[in-house]
Amino acid sequence: MSPPRLADRLLTWFCAPHLREEVLGDLHERYTLRVKSVGEANAQRRYWLDMLAYVRPEFIRRQPEQYPQSTNTTMLRNYLKIAWRNVLRYKLNSALTITGLALGLACGLLMILHVREELNYDKGFSKADRIYRITSENIGEKNRQWAATSPILGIEMQQAIPAIQTVARFHRPYPDRVFSYVPSNGVTKQFEEKTGFFVDSTVVDVFDLSFVKGDPQTALKQQDAIVLTEAMAAKYFGNENPLGKRIQDDLDKRPLTVTGVIKPYSFPTHLQFDYLISMSTYYNHADKGDLENRGWAGFYNYILLNNSASRSDVEKRIPEFMVKFYEAKGETRKEILATRRTPIQPITDIHLHSKLEKEMGPNSDITYVYVFSIAALFILLLAAVNFINMATAQAFNRMKEVGVRKVLGARKGQLIRQFLGESFILTLLATIGAFLLFRLAIPLYNDLAARTLRVEQLFTPSNVLLLVLLIGLISLVAGFYPALFISNFTPVNSLKGKKSQVSSVTLVRKGLIVFQFSVSVFMIFSTLVVYRQMKFFQTKDLGFDQDQVVAVKLYGREMWEKANTLQQEFQKNSAITSVARISTLPGDRFSTDMLAPLGKSEDASQLRFMWADENTLPVLKIRMKAGRNFVRRTENAHFPVILNEAAAKALKLDSPIGQKAVSLGDTGEIVGIVSDFHFASLHNTVDPLVIVQHPGQANYFLLKISGNKLTETLQYAQSTLARLSPGSLFSYTFLDEKMARLYDSEKRVGNVLNVFAIFAMFISCMGLFGLTAYAVQVRTKEVGVRKVLGATVTGIIALLSRDFLRLVLIATVLASPVAWWAMNSWLNDFAYHIDIEWWMVGISGLLAVVIAFLTVSFQTVKAALMNPVKSLRSE
């Protein structure tokens, strides 16, 4: 028989507090009497009417309070003041917390920018969601997928599949070009240009070329037209207007007219170029057979789909199109469908998910994005863990403050909000520090990771939002547990300063230390494995000699015509022990073609080819396995070939020496077998290789130099070239440096991991240092008593260090199997790699223990050496 609850709630809400109790009492009294006299139903109805009768100004109007409550602003001001006072009062703790968090945030910001840039490759094109690259895949014993395809593949596909709106093709000039410009009153400017393409005029629209000068509609439609980037235009023309001026292609002796200047892309893209030449220029000079060759992987075909079309619409029709396309080449439908695929690849997938044959350039790997993301997360977690440990340790110093607040009426929620607010303030201070560190670290990081990150990139709307969320999340993660822990202090224990010896926070803190050092051991171990693998790359016997071998580029018709004379002149220098000619350098992409034993066309195999002279194998010290080296070839003789062991195996030849092989329209004798040597990176096993004695196809001289006169020898080679071929450019590279560049991406990852492993260890040690300081402070009196009773300095150091070092050992045990598994998975990506050995785990753990001991010992030694009298007076 209670009155209606809803009516009571409404009255409690609108009725002034000073009248509320009296009014409710009257209503309840009347309700009880009415239930007895008129029944419960009538009493409840009358109760509602009575309640509504109080809805009048005199019952609603509030009285001014004698002791007004603090407003939110006042409380906030109070929280800020208390937080700031605590920052100043506990300087060491505050400095360690803020510095650790600032370091973690700065590392996190760098990683976030790095990862976002990786993930944003090619997403800046306005039609990125509709641009695809046509690739091709040969299905057989060894599948190969090609980034480049036939010159007419895209055009015919567009005609057969209406969903394709536009085709845009790129063709890379071979070999690298040398351009020159002769100013009207100046010295000829001549440069080697490695990044440029012949392109269709449709590239302008499909890939959003932004013209600074020139007409976008016609710039790439004219024959012998070239469009330059701003940087390249400035290199050749300085402040002159480049439009209409002519650049000479020194290799083909072809003048090119500048018809446009374009801006570089403002976003990351796999399309890297300094110049673009109109496709009609290439068509005017190229062999017609090549242009219609359906099997030549010489063009990069990009397609733009219609607005209404989807990828699946195109892919459904590709098999039927392939049959028609390759039937013209004489293949049957069954052969085509069994041996070929023509996938289309979203342009946004190329940078992180594509490692095909004949890529435009080296791509990255999604694995490294995961690695950097995990590293960033670890660093941020380490900083947050530091925050939690330091805050919970410091909490005992604030027990009395909490007790007083609770006695004065502070509720648990208010205390949690207060300490969360303090956490937010510290995070904010750390964020300011992180920005400063980030600003200072950007140039160093760009050098280390070969990036072009800029400070401005941080201030895009999405990044700012991400940053705000990150700060909020860290404040919450780092501050919530300490806030909850502190707010749970009972007022009596707080005011007495009683600390639980085995509280849950102690276990949590130990667990967090174990986590911190587990991450540190993991990163130390990873760094060690990466370092060893990089060392392995540098020291592994590749099967050929790369030391003191200089490759001089053969440029232009004049240089090729005088190749024999140049070779003889180079050999006159006593420091040059031998000179050879070669088509492709080890470390470069070797072309592939079919080769079959004579009369066994069914055993034909697609192999890599290298053209060389009789000096190449001796210069590179490639070991003969069977047969002989090339000898000087008589004119009009067939081109003899030498196979490596993998090629002999691929061709299924038991006794290959003396057998004939057919390739590229010529039949040559197999005169030798060489041991497999690593002419490509150690990511892959050695491919089958055919070495053809055809120095006319060579693009490089190989100079084997002895002694220490490297500079003088190069000057001699340059002057010889200038004397015999005055218009040629002297360009050279060292073979060992070229091979080392194959592992640049791994080297960069190793560099970044090194730095972040140091930071991880540093942040962990900062936390350990702070906790040791706290532990020493708490046990100062105990230390004094022990010293009075005869404890030695060593014994006290061991006493204070033992607990922390035990945690580091536990972390080592926990982290080792995880680190072993992760790094073993990474190593499996290489065909040749080191084996992980037990001592690597031991060194990682030992290093962590030694660093932890050094960190702890600063405080423990200080405590152990303290005068016992001072120790006993400390509390």
PDB file of N, CA, C and O in Angstrom, residues 43-101:
ATOM      1  N   ALA A  43      -7.465   6.141  -3.357  1.00  0.00           N
ATOM      2  CA  ALA A  43      -6.384   6.857  -2.670  1.00  0.00           C
ATOM      3  C   ALA A  43      -5.253   7.210  -3.626  1.00  0.00           C
ATOM      4  O   ALA A  43      -4.681   8.304  -3.566  1.00  0.00           O
ATOM      5  N   GLN A  44      -4.944   6.272  -4.515  1.00  0.00           N
ATOM      6  CA  GLN A  44      -3.860   6.554  -5.490  1.00  0.00           C
ATOM      7  C   GLN A  44      -4.279   7.661  -6.446  1.00  0.00           C
ATOM      8  O   GLN A  44      -3.479   8.527  -6.798  1.00  0.00           O
ATOM      9  N   ARG A  45      -5.554   7.646  -6.905  1.00  0.00           N
ATOM     10  CA  ARG A  45      -6.018   8.710  -7.816  1.00  0.00           C
ATOM     11  C   ARG A  45      -5.947  10.069  -7.132  1.00  0.00           C
ATOM     12  O   ARG A  45      -5.476  11.043  -7.695  1.00  0.00           O
ATOM     13  N   ARG A  46      -6.413  10.109  -5.861  1.00  0.00           N
ATOM     14  CA  ARG A  46      -6.382  11.372  -5.130  1.00  0.00           C
ATOM     15  C   ARG A  46      -4.933  11.811  -4.862  1.00  0.00           C
ATOM     16  O   ARG A  46      -4.636  13.010  -4.835  1.00  0.00           O
ATOM     17  N   TYR A  47      -4.035  10.833  -4.738  1.00  0.00           N
ATOM     18  CA  TYR A  47      -2.611  11.168  -4.478  1.00  0.00           C
ATOM     19  C   TYR A  47      -2.019  11.927  -5.662  1.00  0.00           C
ATOM     20  O   TYR A  47      -1.305  12.914  -5.504  1.00  0.00           O
ATOM     21  N   TRP A  48      -2.338  11.468  -6.852  1.00  0.00           N
ATOM     22  CA  TRP A  48      -1.849  12.139  -8.069  1.00  0.00           C
ATOM     23  C   TRP A  48      -2.369  13.589  -8.138  1.00  0.00           C
ATOM     24  O   TRP A  48      -1.623  14.519  -8.466  1.00  0.00           O
ATOM     25  N   LEU A  49      -3.690  13.722  -7.794  1.00  0.00           N
ATOM     26  CA  LEU A  49      -4.279  15.081  -7.862  1.00  0.00           C
ATOM     27  C   LEU A  49      -3.627  16.007  -6.840  1.00  0.00           C
ATOM     28  O   LEU A  49      -3.321  17.167  -7.134  1.00  0.00           O
ATOM     29  N   ASP A  50      -3.383  15.439  -5.648  1.00  0.00           N
ATOM     30  CA  ASP A  50      -2.727  16.253  -4.613  1.00  0.00           C
ATOM     31  C   ASP A  50      -1.311  16.638  -5.034  1.00  0.00           C
ATOM     32  O   ASP A  50      -0.855  17.762  -4.814  1.00  0.00           O
ATOM     33  N   MET A  51      -0.630  15.683  -5.654  1.00  0.00           N
ATOM     34  CA  MET A  51       0.753  15.969  -6.092  1.00  0.00           C
ATOM     35  C   MET A  51       0.758  17.082  -7.141  1.00  0.00           C
ATOM     36  O   MET A  51       1.563  18.011  -7.057  1.00  0.00           O
ATOM     37  N   LEU A  52      -0.171  17.024  -8.070  1.00  0.00           N
ATOM     38  CA  LEU A  52      -0.217  18.047  -9.131  1.00  0.00           C
ATOM     39  C   LEU A  52      -0.585  19.422  -8.569  1.00  0.00           C
ATOM     40  O   LEU A  52      -0.207  20.455  -9.124  1.00  0.00           O
ATOM     41  N   ALA A  53      -1.313  19.406  -7.457  1.00  0.00           N
ATOM     42  CA  ALA A  53      -1.695  20.686  -6.850  1.00  0.00           C
ATOM     43  C   ALA A  53      -0.488  21.456  -6.327  1.00  0.00           C
ATOM     44  O   ALA A  53      -0.539  22.663  -6.124  1.00  0.00           O
ATOM     45  N   TYR A  54       0.616  20.743  -6.132  1.00  0.00           N
ATOM     46  CA  TYR A  54       1.837  21.424  -5.642  1.00  0.00           C
ATOM     47  C   TYR A  54       2.662  22.035  -6.774  1.00  0.00           C
ATOM     48  O   TYR A  54       3.695  22.655  -6.517  1.00  0.00           O
ATOM     49  N   VAL A  55       2.224  21.851  -7.995  1.00  0.00           N
ATOM     50  CA  VAL A  55       2.984  22.437  -9.103  1.00  0.00           C
ATOM     51  C   VAL A  55       2.661  23.921  -9.167  1.00  0.00           C
ATOM     52  O   VAL A  55       1.868  24.399  -9.987  1.00  0.00           O
ATOM     53  N   ARG A  56       3.250  24.658  -8.288  1.00  0.00           N
ATOM     54  CA  ARG A  56       3.037  26.100  -8.180  1.00  0.00           C
ATOM     55  C   ARG A  56       4.375  26.775  -7.889  1.00  0.00           C
ATOM     56  O   ARG A  56       5.271  26.128  -7.309  1.00  0.00           O
ATOM     57  N   PRO A  57       4.529  28.014  -8.291  1.00  0.00           N
ATOM     58  CA  PRO A  57       5.831  28.683  -8.130  1.00  0.00           C
ATOM     59  C   PRO A  57       6.364  28.656  -6.710  1.00  0.00           C
ATOM     60  O   PRO A  57       7.561  28.486  -6.494  1.00  0.00           O
ATOM     61  N   GLU A  58       5.471  28.842  -5.711  1.00  0.00           N
ATOM     62  CA  GLU A  58       5.979  28.903  -4.339  1.00  0.00           C
ATOM     63  C   GLU A  58       6.569  27.579  -3.862  1.00  0.00           C
ATOM     64  O   GLU A  58       7.343  27.542  -2.900  1.00  0.00           O
ATOM     65  N   PHE A  59       6.167  26.455  -4.543  1.00  0.00           N
ATOM     66  CA  PHE A  59       6.756  25.163  -4.163  1.00  0.00           C
ATOM     67  C   PHE A  59       7.959  24.780  -5.059  1.00  0.00           C
ATOM     68  O   PHE A  59       8.700  23.887  -4.723  1.00  0.00           O
ATOM     69  N   ILE A  60       8.017  25.447  -6.208  1.00  0.00           N
ATOM     70  CA  ILE A  60       9.118  25.107  -7.146  1.00  0.00           C
ATOM     71  C   ILE A  60      10.351  25.965  -6.891  1.00  0.00           C
ATOM     72  O   ILE A  60      11.489  25.516  -7.011  1.00  0.00           O
ATOM     73  N   ARG A  61      10.135  27.221  -6.546  1.00  0.00           N
ATOM     74  CA  ARG A  61      11.234  28.170  -6.411  1.00  0.00           C
ATOM     75  C   ARG A  61      12.235  27.693  -5.355  1.00  0.00           C
ATOM     76  O   ARG A  61      11.857  27.345  -4.243  1.00  0.00           O
ATOM     77  N   ARG A  62      13.553  27.689  -5.746  1.00  0.00           N
ATOM     78  CA  ARG A  62      14.606  27.248  -4.830  1.00  0.00           C
ATOM     79  C   ARG A  62      15.083  28.391  -3.962  1.00  0.00           C
ATOM     80  O   ARG A  62      15.143  29.542  -4.402  1.00  0.00           O
ATOM     81  N   GLN A  63      15.433  28.049  -2.739  1.00  0.00           N
ATOM     82  CA  GLN A  63      16.035  29.037  -1.842  1.00  0.00           C
ATOM     83  C   GLN A  63      17.533  29.115  -2.102  1.00  0.00           C
ATOM     84  O   GLN A  63      18.158  28.099  -2.408  1.00  0.00           O
ATOM     85  N   PRO A  64      18.067  30.295  -2.015  1.00  0.00           N
ATOM     86  CA  PRO A  64      19.531  30.356  -2.121  1.00  0.00           C
ATOM     87  C   PRO A  64      20.179  29.567  -0.983  1.00  0.00           C
ATOM     88  O   PRO A  64      19.730  29.651   0.154  1.00  0.00           O
ATOM     89  N   GLU A  65      21.244  28.759  -1.366  1.00  0.00           N
ATOM     90  CA  GLU A  65      21.870  27.914  -0.354  1.00  0.00           C
ATOM     91  C   GLU A  65      22.850  28.717   0.496  1.00  0.00           C
ATOM     92  O   GLU A  65      23.533  29.613   0.006  1.00  0.00           O
ATOM     93  N   GLN A  66      22.855  28.353   1.783  1.00  0.00           N
ATOM     94  CA  GLN A  66      23.758  29.061   2.684  1.00  0.00           C
ATOM     95  C   GLN A  66      25.221  28.721   2.375  1.00  0.00           C
ATOM     96  O   GLN A  66      26.104  29.546   2.472  1.00  0.00           O
ATOM     97  N   TYR A  67      25.428  27.429   2.004  1.00  0.00           N
ATOM     98  CA  TYR A  67      26.782  26.992   1.654  1.00  0.00           C
ATOM     99  C   TYR A  67      26.754  26.443   0.238  1.00  0.00           C
ATOM    100  O   TYR A  67      26.469  25.256   0.029  1.00  0.00           O
ATOM    101  N   PRO A  68      26.873  27.321  -0.738  1.00  0.00           N
ATOM    102  CA  PRO A  68      26.739  26.858  -2.136  1.00  0.00           C
ATOM    103  C   PRO A  68      27.782  25.793  -2.477  1.00  0.00           C
ATOM    104  O   PRO A  68      28.915  25.852  -2.018  1.00  0.00           O
ATOM    105  N   GLN A  69      27.320  24.801  -3.333  1.00  0.00           N
ATOM    106  CA  GLN A  69      28.232  23.748  -3.781  1.00  0.00           C
ATOM    107  C   GLN A  69      29.180  24.281  -4.859  1.00  0.00           C
ATOM    108  O   GLN A  69      28.847  25.201  -5.590  1.00  0.00           O
ATOM    109  N   SER A  70      30.289  23.644  -4.918  1.00  0.00           N
ATOM    110  CA  SER A  70      31.263  24.064  -5.934  1.00  0.00           C
ATOM    111  C   SER A  70      30.738  23.757  -7.320  1.00  0.00           C
ATOM    112  O   SER A  70      30.082  22.735  -7.548  1.00  0.00           O
ATOM    113  N   THR A  71      31.003  24.662  -8.230  1.00  0.00           N
ATOM    114  CA  THR A  71      30.611  24.409  -9.622  1.00  0.00           C
ATOM    115  C   THR A  71      31.657  23.505 -10.265  1.00  0.00           C
ATOM    116  O   THR A  71      32.737  23.272  -9.729  1.00  0.00           O
ATOM    117  N   ASN A  72      31.291  23.015 -11.461  1.00  0.00           N
ATOM    118  CA  ASN A  72      32.235  22.151 -12.182  1.00  0.00           C
ATOM    119  C   ASN A  72      33.531  22.882 -12.480  1.00  0.00           C
ATOM    120  O   ASN A  72      34.613  22.331 -12.425  1.00  0.00           O
ATOM    121  N   THR A  73      33.375  24.191 -12.795  1.00  0.00           N
ATOM    122  CA  THR A  73      34.569  24.970 -13.122  1.00  0.00           C
ATOM    123  C   THR A  73      35.482  25.092 -11.906  1.00  0.00           C
ATOM    124  O   THR A  73      36.704  24.976 -12.000  1.00  0.00           O
ATOM    125  N   THR A  74      34.859  25.302 -10.765  1.00  0.00           N
ATOM    126  CA  THR A  74      35.648  25.422  -9.537  1.00  0.00           C
ATOM    127  C   THR A  74      36.389  24.125  -9.257  1.00  0.00           C
ATOM    128  O   THR A  74      37.581  24.110  -8.923  1.00  0.00           O
ATOM    129  N   MET A  75      35.650  23.000  -9.418  1.00  0.00           N
ATOM    130  CA  MET A  75      36.275  21.706  -9.167  1.00  0.00           C
ATOM    131  C   MET A  75      37.413  21.452 -10.149  1.00  0.00           C
ATOM    132  O   MET A  75      38.468  20.943  -9.796  1.00  0.00           O
ATOM    133  N   LEU A  76      37.157  21.832 -11.403  1.00  0.00           N
ATOM    134  CA  LEU A  76      38.178  21.611 -12.419  1.00  0.00           C
ATOM    135  C   LEU A  76      39.434  22.408 -12.090  1.00  0.00           C
ATOM    136  O   LEU A  76      40.567  21.916 -12.217  1.00  0.00           O
ATOM    137  N   ARG A  77      39.182  23.669 -11.642  1.00  0.00           N
ATOM    138  CA  ARG A  77      40.317  24.508 -11.271  1.00  0.00           C
ATOM    139  C   ARG A  77      41.096  23.881 -10.118  1.00  0.00           C
ATOM    140  O   ARG A  77      42.319  23.864 -10.094  1.00  0.00           O
ATOM    141  N   ASN A  78      40.320  23.333  -9.179  1.00  0.00           N
ATOM    142  CA  ASN A  78      40.953  22.686  -8.026  1.00  0.00           C
ATOM    143  C   ASN A  78      41.777  21.471  -8.455  1.00  0.00           C
ATOM    144  O   ASN A  78      42.900  21.277  -8.013  1.00  0.00           O
ATOM    145  N   TYR A  79      41.193  20.670  -9.348  1.00  0.00           N
ATOM    146  CA  TYR A  79      41.911  19.492  -9.838  1.00  0.00           C
ATOM    147  C   TYR A  79      43.214  19.880 -10.531  1.00  0.00           C
ATOM    148  O   TYR A  79      44.256  19.261 -10.347  1.00  0.00           O
ATOM    149  N   LEU A  80      43.108  20.947 -11.339  1.00  0.00           N
ATOM    150  CA  LEU A  80      44.305  21.393 -12.066  1.00  0.00           C
ATOM    151  C   LEU A  80      45.392  21.842 -11.092  1.00  0.00           C
ATOM    152  O   LEU A  80      46.573  21.539 -11.266  1.00  0.00           O
ATOM    153  N   LYS A  81      44.937  22.589 -10.076  1.00  0.00           N
ATOM    154  CA  LYS A  81      45.902  23.110  -9.098  1.00  0.00           C
ATOM    155  C   LYS A  81      46.583  21.953  -8.363  1.00  0.00           C
ATOM    156  O   LYS A  81      47.810  21.920  -8.214  1.00  0.00           O
ATOM    157  N   ILE A  82      45.758  20.978  -7.927  1.00  0.00           N
ATOM    158  CA  ILE A  82      46.314  19.836  -7.192  1.00  0.00           C
ATOM    159  C   ILE A  82      47.268  19.036  -8.092  1.00  0.00           C
ATOM    160  O   ILE A  82      48.348  18.607  -7.677  1.00  0.00           O
ATOM    161  N   ALA A  83      46.829  18.853  -9.355  1.00  0.00           N
ATOM    162  CA  ALA A  83      47.661  18.085 -10.296  1.00  0.00           C
ATOM    163  C   ALA A  83      49.007  18.769 -10.492  1.00  0.00           C
ATOM    164  O   ALA A  83      50.063  18.125 -10.469  1.00  0.00           O
ATOM    165  N   TRP A  84      48.980  20.078 -10.687  1.00  0.00           N
ATOM    166  CA  TRP A  84      50.221  20.812 -10.918  1.00  0.00           C
ATOM    167  C   TRP A  84      51.136  20.762  -9.693  1.00  0.00           C
ATOM    168  O   TRP A  84      52.346  20.592  -9.796  1.00  0.00           O
ATOM    169  N   ARG A  85      50.510  20.872  -8.511  1.00  0.00           N
ATOM    170  CA  ARG A  85      51.303  20.809  -7.275  1.00  0.00           C
ATOM    171  C   ARG A  85      51.975  19.433  -7.139  1.00  0.00           C
ATOM    172  O   ARG A  85      53.119  19.322  -6.703  1.00  0.00           O
ATOM    173  N   ASN A  86      51.223  18.394  -7.508  1.00  0.00           N
ATOM    174  CA  ASN A  86      51.807  17.043  -7.428  1.00  0.00           C
ATOM    175  C   ASN A  86      52.929  16.847  -8.426  1.00  0.00           C
ATOM    176  O   ASN A  86      53.901  16.141  -8.159  1.00  0.00           O
ATOM    177  N   VAL A  87      52.762  17.469  -9.607  1.00  0.00           N
ATOM    178  CA  VAL A  87      53.843  17.379 -10.600  1.00  0.00           C
ATOM    179  C   VAL A  87      55.121  17.985 -10.038  1.00  0.00           C
ATOM    180  O   VAL A  87      56.220  17.431 -10.183  1.00  0.00           O
ATOM    181  N   LEU A  88      54.961  19.124  -9.362  1.00  0.00           N
ATOM    182  CA  LEU A  88      56.136  19.809  -8.819  1.00  0.00           C
ATOM    183  C   LEU A  88      56.675  19.096  -7.574  1.00  0.00           C
ATOM    184  O   LEU A  88      57.884  19.047  -7.354  1.00  0.00           O
ATOM    185  N   ARG A  89      55.773  18.540  -6.809  1.00  0.00           N
ATOM    186  CA  ARG A  89      56.197  17.920  -5.554  1.00  0.00           C
ATOM    187  C   ARG A  89      56.975  16.620  -5.812  1.00  0.00           C
ATOM    188  O   ARG A  89      57.990  16.369  -5.180  1.00  0.00           O
ATOM    189  N   TYR A  90      56.467  15.816  -6.717  1.00  0.00           N
ATOM    190  CA  TYR A  90      57.141  14.544  -7.024  1.00  0.00           C
ATOM    191  C   TYR A  90      57.872  14.690  -8.361  1.00  0.00           C
ATOM    192  O   TYR A  90      57.442  14.168  -9.396  1.00  0.00           O
ATOM    193  N   LYS A  91      58.929  15.461  -8.314  1.00  0.00           N
ATOM    194  CA  LYS A  91      59.606  15.844  -9.563  1.00  0.00           C
ATOM    195  C   LYS A  91      60.152  14.636 -10.302  1.00  0.00           C
ATOM    196  O   LYS A  91      60.017  14.527 -11.533  1.00  0.00           O
ATOM    197  N   LEU A  92      60.796  13.705  -9.584  1.00  0.00           N
ATOM    198  CA  LEU A  92      61.417  12.567 -10.245  1.00  0.00           C
ATOM    199  C   LEU A  92      60.359  11.705 -10.938  1.00  0.00           C
ATOM    200  O   LEU A  92      60.481  11.380 -12.131  1.00  0.00           O
ATOM    201  N   ASN A  93      59.308  11.374 -10.175  1.00  0.00           N
ATOM    202  CA  ASN A  93      58.242  10.569 -10.752  1.00  0.00           C
ATOM    203  C   ASN A  93      57.612  11.258 -11.952  1.00  0.00           C
ATOM    204  O   ASN A  93      57.359  10.639 -12.994  1.00  0.00           O
ATOM    205  N   SER A  94      57.349  12.551 -11.799  1.00  0.00           N
ATOM    206  CA  SER A  94      56.699  13.295 -12.890  1.00  0.00           C
ATOM    207  C   SER A  94      57.596  13.327 -14.121  1.00  0.00           C
ATOM    208  O   SER A  94      57.130  13.116 -15.246  1.00  0.00           O
ATOM    209  N   ALA A  95      58.891  13.582 -13.877  1.00  0.00           N
ATOM    210  CA  ALA A  95      59.818  13.659 -15.017  1.00  0.00           C
ATOM    211  C   ALA A  95      59.904  12.318 -15.736  1.00  0.00           C
ATOM    212  O   ALA A  95      59.870  12.253 -16.975  1.00  0.00           O
ATOM    213  N   LEU A  96      59.987  11.229 -14.958  1.00  0.00           N
ATOM    214  CA  LEU A  96      60.080   9.905 -15.574  1.00  0.00           C
ATOM    215  C   LEU A  96      58.795   9.570 -16.345  1.00  0.00           C
ATOM    216  O   LEU A  96      58.838   9.039 -17.461  1.00  0.00           O
ATOM    217  N   THR A  97      57.643   9.892 -15.740  1.00  0.00           N
ATOM    218  CA  THR A  97      56.366   9.585 -16.387  1.00  0.00           C
ATOM    219  C   THR A  97      56.195  10.378 -17.676  1.00  0.00           C
ATOM    220  O   THR A  97      55.872   9.820 -18.732  1.00  0.00           O
ATOM    221  N   ILE A  98      56.426  11.693 -17.579  1.00  0.00           N
ATOM    222  CA  ILE A  98      56.202  12.551 -18.748  1.00  0.00           C
ATOM    223  C   ILE A  98      57.224  12.233 -19.846  1.00  0.00           C
ATOM    224  O   ILE A  98      56.876  12.130 -21.034  1.00  0.00           O
ATOM    225  N   THR A  99      58.493  12.049 -19.447  1.00  0.00           N
ATOM    226  CA  THR A  99      59.515  11.759 -20.468  1.00  0.00           C
ATOM    227  C   THR A  99      59.235  10.432 -21.169  1.00  0.00           C
ATOM    228  O   THR A  99      59.317  10.332 -22.400  1.00  0.00           O
ATOM    229  N   GLY A 100      58.890   9.416 -20.375  1.00  0.00           N
ATOM    230  CA  GLY A 100      58.598   8.108 -20.977  1.00  0.00           C
ATOM    231  C   GLY A 100      57.422   8.189 -21.922  1.00  0.00           C
ATOM    232  O   GLY A 100      57.460   7.654 -23.037  1.00  0.00           O
ATOM    233  N   LEU A 101      56.382   8.884 -21.478  1.00  0.00           N
ATOM    234  CA  LEU A 101      55.189   8.996 -22.321  1.00  0.00           C
ATOM    235  C   LEU A 101      55.471   9.837 -23.569  1.00  0.00           C
ATOM    236  O   LEU A 101      54.987   9.517 -24.670  1.00  0.00           O
TER     237      LEU A 101
END
